Short mmCIF file of C-alpha atoms in Angstrom, two decimals:
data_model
loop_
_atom_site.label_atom_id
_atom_site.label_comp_id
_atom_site.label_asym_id
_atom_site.label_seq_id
_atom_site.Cartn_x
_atom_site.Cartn_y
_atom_site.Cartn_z
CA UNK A 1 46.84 71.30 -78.79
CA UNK A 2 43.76 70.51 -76.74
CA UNK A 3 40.63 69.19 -77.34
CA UNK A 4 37.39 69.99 -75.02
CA UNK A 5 35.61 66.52 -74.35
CA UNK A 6 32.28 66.75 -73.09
CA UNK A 7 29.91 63.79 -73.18
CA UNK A 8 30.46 60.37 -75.21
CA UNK A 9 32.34 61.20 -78.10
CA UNK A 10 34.12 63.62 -80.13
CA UNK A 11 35.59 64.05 -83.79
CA UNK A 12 39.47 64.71 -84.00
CA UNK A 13 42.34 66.67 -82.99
CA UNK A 14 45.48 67.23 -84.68
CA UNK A 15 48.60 68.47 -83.42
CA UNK A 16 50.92 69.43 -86.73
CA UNK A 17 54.99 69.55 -85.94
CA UNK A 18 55.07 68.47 -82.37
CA UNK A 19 58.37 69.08 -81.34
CA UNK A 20 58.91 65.44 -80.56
CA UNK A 21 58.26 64.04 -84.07
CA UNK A 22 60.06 67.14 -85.69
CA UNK A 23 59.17 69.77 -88.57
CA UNK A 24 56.90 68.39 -91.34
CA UNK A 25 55.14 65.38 -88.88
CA UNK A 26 51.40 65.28 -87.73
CA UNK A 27 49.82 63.82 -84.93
CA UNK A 28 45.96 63.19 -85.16
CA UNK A 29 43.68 62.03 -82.60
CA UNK A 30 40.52 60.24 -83.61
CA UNK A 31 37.38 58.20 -83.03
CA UNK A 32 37.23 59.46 -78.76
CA UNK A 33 34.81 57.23 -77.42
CA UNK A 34 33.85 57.34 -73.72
CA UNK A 35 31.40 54.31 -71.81
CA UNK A 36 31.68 55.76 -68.30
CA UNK A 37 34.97 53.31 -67.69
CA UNK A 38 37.02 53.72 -70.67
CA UNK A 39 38.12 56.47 -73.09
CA UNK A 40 39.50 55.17 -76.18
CA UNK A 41 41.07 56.89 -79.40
CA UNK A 42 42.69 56.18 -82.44
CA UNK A 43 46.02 57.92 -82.82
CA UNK A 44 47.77 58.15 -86.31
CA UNK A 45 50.84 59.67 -86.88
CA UNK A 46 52.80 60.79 -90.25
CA UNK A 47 56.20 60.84 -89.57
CA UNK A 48 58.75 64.30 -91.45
CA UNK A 49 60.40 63.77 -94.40
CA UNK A 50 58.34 60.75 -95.41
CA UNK A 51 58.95 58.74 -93.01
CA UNK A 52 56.20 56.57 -93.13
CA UNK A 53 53.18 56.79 -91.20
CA UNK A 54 52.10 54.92 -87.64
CA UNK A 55 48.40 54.11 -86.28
CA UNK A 56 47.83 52.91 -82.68
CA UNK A 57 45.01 52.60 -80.89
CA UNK A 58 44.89 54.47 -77.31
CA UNK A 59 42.70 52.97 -74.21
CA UNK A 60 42.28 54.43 -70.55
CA UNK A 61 40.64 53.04 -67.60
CA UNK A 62 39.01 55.03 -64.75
CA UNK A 63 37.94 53.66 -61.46
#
């Protein structure tokens, strides 16, 4: 999956049954947020088979 980012911020992206989480799993990227330094994103994840569910929050720094 990709997501086009132009400007400060965008809405979500969501990659269902990536091959590293395995069949039935979803990977969702939210909440991109760019200040001319930093891109940040939340990043939730529902695991196959009900395996619970994870939420992370993802920060980059450019210089």
């Amino acid at each position: 999956a990709m997501l086009n980012f132009n400007g400060t911020s965008a809405g979500e992206a969501v990659l269902e049954n990536p091959p590293a989480l395995g069949e039935g799993s979803k990977a969702t990227v939210t909440d991109f947020a760019f200040d001319g330094k930093s891109l940040t994103a939340g990043l939730d994840i529902e695991f196959a088979n009900n395996g619970g569910t994870a939420h992370s929050i993802l920060e980059s720094t450019c210089e």
